[in-house]
Tab-separated table of N, CA and C in Angstrom:
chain	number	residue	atom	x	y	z
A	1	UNK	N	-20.075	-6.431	-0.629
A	1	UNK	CA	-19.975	-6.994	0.691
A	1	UNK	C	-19.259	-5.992	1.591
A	2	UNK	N	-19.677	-6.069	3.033
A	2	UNK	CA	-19.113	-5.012	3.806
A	2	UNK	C	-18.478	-5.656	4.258
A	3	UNK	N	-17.505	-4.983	5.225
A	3	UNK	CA	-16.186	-5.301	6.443
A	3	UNK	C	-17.245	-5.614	7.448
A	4	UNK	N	-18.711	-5.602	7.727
A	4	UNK	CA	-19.139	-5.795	8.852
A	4	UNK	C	-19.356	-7.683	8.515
A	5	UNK	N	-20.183	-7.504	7.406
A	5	UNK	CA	-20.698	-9.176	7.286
A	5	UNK	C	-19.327	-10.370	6.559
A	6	UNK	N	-18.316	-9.457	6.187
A	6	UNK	CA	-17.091	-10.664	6.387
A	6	UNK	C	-16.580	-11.038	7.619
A	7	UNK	N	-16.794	-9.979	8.540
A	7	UNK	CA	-16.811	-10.793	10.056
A	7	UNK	C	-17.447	-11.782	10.200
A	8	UNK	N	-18.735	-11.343	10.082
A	8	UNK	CA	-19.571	-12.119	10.481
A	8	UNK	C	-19.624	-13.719	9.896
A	9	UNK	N	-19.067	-13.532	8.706
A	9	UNK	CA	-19.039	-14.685	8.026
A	9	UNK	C	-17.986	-15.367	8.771
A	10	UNK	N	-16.948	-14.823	8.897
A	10	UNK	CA	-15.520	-15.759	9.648
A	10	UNK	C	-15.757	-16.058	10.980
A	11	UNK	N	-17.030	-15.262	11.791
A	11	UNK	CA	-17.116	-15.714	12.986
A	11	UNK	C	-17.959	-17.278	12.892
A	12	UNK	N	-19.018	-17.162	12.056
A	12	UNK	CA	-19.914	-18.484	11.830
A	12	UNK	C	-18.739	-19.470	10.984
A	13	UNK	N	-18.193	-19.410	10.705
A	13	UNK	CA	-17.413	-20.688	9.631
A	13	UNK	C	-15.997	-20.714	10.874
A	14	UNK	N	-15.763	-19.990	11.839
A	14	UNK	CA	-14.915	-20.614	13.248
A	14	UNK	C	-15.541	-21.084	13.745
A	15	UNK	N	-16.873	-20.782	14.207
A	15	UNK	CA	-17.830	-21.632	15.208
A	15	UNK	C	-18.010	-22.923	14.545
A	16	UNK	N	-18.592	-22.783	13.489
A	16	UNK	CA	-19.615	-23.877	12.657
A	16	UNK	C	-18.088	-25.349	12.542
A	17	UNK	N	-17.016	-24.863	11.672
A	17	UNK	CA	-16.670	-25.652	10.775
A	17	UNK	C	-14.680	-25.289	11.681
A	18	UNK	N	-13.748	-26.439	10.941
A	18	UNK	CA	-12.369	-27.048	11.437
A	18	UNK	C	-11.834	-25.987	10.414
A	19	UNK	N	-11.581	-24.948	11.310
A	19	UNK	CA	-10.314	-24.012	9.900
A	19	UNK	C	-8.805	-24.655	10.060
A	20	UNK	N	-8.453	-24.586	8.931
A	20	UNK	CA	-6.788	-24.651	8.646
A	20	UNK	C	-6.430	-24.032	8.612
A	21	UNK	N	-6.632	-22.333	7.733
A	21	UNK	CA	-5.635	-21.239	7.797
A	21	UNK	C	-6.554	-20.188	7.741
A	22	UNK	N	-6.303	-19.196	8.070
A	22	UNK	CA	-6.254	-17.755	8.000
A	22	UNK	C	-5.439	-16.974	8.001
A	23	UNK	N	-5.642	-15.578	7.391
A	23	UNK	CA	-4.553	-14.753	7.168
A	23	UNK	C	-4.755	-13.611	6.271
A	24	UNK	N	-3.619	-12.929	6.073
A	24	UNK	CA	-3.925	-11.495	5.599
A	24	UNK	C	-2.475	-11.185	4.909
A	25	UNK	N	-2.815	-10.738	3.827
A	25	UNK	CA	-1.949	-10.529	2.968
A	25	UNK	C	-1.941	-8.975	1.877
A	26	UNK	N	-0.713	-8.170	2.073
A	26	UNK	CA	-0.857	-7.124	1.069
A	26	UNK	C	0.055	-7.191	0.503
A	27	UNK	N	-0.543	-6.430	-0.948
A	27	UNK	CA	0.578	-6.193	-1.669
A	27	UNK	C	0.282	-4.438	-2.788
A	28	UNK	N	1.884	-3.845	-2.781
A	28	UNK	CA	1.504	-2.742	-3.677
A	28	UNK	C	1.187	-2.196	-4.478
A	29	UNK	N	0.698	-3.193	-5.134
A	29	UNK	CA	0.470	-3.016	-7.109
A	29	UNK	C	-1.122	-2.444	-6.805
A	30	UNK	N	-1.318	-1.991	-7.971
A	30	UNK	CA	-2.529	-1.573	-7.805
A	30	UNK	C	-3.363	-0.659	-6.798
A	31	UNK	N	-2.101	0.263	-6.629
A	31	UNK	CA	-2.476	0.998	-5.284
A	31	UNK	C	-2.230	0.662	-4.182
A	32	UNK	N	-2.192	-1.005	-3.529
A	32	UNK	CA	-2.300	-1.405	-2.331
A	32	UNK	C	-3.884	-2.517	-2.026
A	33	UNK	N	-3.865	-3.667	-2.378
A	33	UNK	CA	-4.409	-4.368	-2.229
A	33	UNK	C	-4.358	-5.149	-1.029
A	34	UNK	N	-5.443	-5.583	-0.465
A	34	UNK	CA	-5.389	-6.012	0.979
A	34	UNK	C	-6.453	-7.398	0.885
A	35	UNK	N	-5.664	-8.484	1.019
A	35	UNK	CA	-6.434	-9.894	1.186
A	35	UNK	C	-6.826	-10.523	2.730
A	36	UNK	N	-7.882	-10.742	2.784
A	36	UNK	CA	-8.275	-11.625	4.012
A	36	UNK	C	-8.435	-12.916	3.351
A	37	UNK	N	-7.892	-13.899	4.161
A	37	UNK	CA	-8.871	-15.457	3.124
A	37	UNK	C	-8.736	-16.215	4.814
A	38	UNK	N	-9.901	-17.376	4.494
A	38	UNK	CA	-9.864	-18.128	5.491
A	38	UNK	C	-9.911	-19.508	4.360
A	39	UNK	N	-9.523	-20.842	5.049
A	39	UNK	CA	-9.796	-22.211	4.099
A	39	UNK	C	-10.137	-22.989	5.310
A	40	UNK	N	-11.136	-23.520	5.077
A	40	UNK	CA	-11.589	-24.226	6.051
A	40	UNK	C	-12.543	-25.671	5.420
A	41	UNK	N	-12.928	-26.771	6.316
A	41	UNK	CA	-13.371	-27.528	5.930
A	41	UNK	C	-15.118	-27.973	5.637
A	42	UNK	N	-15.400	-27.631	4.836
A	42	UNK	CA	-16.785	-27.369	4.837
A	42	UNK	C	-17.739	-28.498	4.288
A	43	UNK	N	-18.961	-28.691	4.327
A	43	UNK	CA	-20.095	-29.665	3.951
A	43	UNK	C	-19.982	-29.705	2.189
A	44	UNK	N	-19.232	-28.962	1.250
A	44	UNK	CA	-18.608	-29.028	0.538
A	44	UNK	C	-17.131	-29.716	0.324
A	45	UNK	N	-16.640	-29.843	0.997
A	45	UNK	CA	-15.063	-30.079	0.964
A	45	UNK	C	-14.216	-29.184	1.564
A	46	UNK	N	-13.051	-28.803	1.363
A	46	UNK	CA	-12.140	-28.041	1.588
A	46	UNK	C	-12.488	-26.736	0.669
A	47	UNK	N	-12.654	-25.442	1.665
A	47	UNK	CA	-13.209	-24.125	0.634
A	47	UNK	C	-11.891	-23.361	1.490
A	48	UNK	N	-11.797	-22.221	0.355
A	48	UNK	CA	-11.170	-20.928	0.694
A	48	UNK	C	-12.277	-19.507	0.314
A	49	UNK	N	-11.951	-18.856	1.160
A	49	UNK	CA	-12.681	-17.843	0.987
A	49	UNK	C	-11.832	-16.430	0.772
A	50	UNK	N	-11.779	-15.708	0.006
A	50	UNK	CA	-11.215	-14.510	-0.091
A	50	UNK	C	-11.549	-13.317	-0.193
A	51	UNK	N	-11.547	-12.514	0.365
A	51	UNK	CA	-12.033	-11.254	0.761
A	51	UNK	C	-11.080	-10.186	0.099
A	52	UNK	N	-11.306	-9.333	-0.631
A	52	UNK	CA	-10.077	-8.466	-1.457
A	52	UNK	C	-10.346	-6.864	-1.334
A	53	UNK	N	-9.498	-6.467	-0.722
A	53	UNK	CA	-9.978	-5.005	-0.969
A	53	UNK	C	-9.189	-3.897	-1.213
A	54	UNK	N	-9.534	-3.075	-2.357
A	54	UNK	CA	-8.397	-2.589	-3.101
A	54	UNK	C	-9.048	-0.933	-3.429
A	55	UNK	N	-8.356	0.104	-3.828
A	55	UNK	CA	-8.840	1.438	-3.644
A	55	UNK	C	-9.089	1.736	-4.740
A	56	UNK	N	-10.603	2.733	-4.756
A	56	UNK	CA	-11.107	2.940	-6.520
A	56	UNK	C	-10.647	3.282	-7.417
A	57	UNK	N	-10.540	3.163	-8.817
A	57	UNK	CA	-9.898	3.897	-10.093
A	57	UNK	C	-10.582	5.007	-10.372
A	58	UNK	N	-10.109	6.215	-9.432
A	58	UNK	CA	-10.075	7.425	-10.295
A	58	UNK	C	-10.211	8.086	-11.585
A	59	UNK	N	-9.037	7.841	-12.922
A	59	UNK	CA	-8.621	8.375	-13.346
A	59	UNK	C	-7.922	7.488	-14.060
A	60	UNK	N	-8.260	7.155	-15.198
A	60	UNK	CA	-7.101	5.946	-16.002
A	60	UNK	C	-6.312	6.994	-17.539
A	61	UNK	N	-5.224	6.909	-17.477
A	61	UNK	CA	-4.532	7.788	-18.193
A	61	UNK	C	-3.561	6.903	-19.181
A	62	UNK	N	-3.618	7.526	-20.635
A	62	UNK	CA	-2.897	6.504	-21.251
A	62	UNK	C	-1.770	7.783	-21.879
A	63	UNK	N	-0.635	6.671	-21.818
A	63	UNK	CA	0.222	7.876	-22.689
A	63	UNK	C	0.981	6.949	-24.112
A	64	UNK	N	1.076	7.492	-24.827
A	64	UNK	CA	1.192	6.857	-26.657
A	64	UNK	C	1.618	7.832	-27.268
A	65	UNK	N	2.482	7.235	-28.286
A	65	UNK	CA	2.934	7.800	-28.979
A	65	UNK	C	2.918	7.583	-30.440
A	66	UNK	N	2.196	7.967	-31.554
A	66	UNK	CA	1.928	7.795	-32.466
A	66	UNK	C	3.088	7.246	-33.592
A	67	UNK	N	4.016	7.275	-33.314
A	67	UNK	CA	5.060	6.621	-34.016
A	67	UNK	C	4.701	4.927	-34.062
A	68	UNK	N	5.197	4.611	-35.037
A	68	UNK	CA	5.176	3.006	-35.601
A	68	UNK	C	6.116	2.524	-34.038
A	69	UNK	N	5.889	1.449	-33.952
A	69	UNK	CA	6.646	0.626	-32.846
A	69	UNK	C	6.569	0.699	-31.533
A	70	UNK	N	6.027	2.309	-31.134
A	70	UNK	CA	5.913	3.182	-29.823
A	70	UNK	C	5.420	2.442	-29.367
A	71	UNK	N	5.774	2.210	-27.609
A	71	UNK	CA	4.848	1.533	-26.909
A	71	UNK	C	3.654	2.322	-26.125
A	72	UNK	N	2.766	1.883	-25.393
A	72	UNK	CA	1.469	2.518	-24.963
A	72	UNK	C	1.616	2.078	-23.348
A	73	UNK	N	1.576	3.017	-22.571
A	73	UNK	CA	1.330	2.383	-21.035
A	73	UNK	C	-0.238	3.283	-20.400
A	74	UNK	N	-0.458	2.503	-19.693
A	74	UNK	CA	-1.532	3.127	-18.998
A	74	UNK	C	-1.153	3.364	-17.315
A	75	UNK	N	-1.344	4.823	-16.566
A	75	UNK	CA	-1.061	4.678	-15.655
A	75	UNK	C	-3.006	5.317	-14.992
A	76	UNK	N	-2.524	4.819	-13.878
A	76	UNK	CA	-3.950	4.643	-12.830
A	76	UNK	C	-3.683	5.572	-11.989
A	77	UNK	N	-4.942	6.408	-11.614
A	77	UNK	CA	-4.608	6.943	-10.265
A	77	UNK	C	-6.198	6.576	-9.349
A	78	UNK	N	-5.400	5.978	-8.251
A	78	UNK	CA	-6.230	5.411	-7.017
A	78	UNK	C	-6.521	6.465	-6.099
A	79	UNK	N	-8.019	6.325	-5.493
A	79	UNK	CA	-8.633	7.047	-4.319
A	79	UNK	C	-7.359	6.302	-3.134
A	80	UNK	N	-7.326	7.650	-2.371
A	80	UNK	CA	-6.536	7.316	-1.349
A	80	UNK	C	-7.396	6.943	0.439
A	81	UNK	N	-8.847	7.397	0.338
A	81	UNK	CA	-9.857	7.101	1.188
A	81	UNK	C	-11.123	5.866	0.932
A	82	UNK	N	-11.290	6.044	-0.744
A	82	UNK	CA	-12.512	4.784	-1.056
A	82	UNK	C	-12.075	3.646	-1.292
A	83	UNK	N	-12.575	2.431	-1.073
A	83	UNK	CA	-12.251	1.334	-1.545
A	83	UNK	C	-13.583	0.356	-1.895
A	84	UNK	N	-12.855	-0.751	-2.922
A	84	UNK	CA	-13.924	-1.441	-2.946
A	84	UNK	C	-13.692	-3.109	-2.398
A	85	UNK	N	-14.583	-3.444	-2.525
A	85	UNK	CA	-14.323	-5.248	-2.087
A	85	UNK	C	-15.012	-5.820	-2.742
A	86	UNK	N	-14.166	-6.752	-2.680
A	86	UNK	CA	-15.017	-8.361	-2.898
A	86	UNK	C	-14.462	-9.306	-2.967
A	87	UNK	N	-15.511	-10.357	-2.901
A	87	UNK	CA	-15.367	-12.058	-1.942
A	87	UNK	C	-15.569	-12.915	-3.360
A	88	UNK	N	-14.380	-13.805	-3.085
A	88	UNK	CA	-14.218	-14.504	-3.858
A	88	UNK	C	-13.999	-16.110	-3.300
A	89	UNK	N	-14.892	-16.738	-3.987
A	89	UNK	CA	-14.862	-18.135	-3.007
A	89	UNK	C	-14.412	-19.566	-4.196
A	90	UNK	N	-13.588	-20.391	-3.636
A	90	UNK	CA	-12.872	-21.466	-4.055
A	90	UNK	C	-12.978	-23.171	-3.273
A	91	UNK	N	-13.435	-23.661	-4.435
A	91	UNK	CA	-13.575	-25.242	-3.469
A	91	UNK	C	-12.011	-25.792	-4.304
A	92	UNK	N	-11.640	-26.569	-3.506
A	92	UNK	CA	-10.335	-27.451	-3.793
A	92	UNK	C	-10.719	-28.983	-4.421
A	93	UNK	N	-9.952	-28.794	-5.744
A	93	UNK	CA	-10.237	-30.087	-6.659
A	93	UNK	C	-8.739	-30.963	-6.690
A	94	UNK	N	-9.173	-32.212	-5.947
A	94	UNK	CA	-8.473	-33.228	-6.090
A	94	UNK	C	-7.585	-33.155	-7.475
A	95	UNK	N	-8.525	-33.590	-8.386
A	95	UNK	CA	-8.227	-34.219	-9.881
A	95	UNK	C	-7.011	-33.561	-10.127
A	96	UNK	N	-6.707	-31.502	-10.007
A	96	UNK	CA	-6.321	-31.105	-10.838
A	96	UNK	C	-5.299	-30.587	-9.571
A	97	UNK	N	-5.535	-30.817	-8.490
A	97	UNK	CA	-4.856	-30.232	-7.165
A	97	UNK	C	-3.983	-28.957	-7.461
A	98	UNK	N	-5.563	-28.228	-7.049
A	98	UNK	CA	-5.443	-26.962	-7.351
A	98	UNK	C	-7.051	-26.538	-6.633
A	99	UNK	N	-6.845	-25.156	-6.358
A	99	UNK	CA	-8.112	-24.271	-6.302
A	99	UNK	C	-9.083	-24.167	-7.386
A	100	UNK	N	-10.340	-24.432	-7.440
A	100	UNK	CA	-11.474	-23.536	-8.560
A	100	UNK	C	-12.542	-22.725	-7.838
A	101	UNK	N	-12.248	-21.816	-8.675
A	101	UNK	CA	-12.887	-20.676	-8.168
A	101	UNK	C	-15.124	-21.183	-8.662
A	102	UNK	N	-15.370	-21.206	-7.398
A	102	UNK	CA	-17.094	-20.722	-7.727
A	102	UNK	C	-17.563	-19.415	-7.369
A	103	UNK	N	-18.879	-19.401	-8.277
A	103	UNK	CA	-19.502	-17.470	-8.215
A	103	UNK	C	-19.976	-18.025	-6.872
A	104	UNK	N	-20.002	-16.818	-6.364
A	104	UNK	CA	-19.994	-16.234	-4.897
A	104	UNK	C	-21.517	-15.680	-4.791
A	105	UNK	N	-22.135	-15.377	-5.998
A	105	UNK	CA	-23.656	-15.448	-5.908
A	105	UNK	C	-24.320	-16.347	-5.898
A	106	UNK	N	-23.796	-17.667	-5.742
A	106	UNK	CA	-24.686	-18.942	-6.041
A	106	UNK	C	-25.051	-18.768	-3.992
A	107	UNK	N	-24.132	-18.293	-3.564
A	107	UNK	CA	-24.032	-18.516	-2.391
A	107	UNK	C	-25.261	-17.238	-1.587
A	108	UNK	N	-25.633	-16.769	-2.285
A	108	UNK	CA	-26.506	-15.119	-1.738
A	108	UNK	C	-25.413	-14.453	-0.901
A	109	UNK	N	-24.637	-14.274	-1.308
A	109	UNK	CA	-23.611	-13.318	-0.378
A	109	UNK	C	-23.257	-12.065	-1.264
């Protein structure tokens, strides 16, 4: 999914449908991850939508040490220009009051 048609998507689901929240959220792990989500009220119920976009894995490097007990870490190195995305979509369940996540291809997006 591009940065052009997640607009586009948030412009039709402001027009169309009653949003509650929007917003944008980062955080540094993983290079620098960057969330868009909107939750709004839809012909489904209450959906969230999340948009994630985070910078490619380069280079995955493990360092170990062959000794009994040694621990193993893996460190990452992230593109500082590419990134990738993707949309992740959630209807809200009463029963368990909580988010569940549905595939986002059922949707052709």
């Amino acid at each position: 999914m591009t940065q052009e048609k997640w607009q586009d998507i948030i412009n039709k689901i402001k027009d169309d449908f009653s949003v509650e929240d929007f917003g944008k959220s980062h955080s540094d792990e993983e290079g620098g991850v960057d969330v868009e989500y909107i939750i709004f009220q839809g012909p489904l119920g209450r959906i969230k939508l999340e948009y994630i976009s985070k910078p490619v894995v380069l280079d995955k490097k493990t360092i170990y040490s062959s000794r009994i007990g040694s621990e193993t870490k893996v460190n990452y190195i992230y593109s500082e220009d590419e990134k990738s995305f993707r949309l992740k979509v959630f209807k809200w369940d009463d029963a368990i009051n909580d988010w569940q996540e549905i595939d986002a291809r059922k949707f052709g997006l």
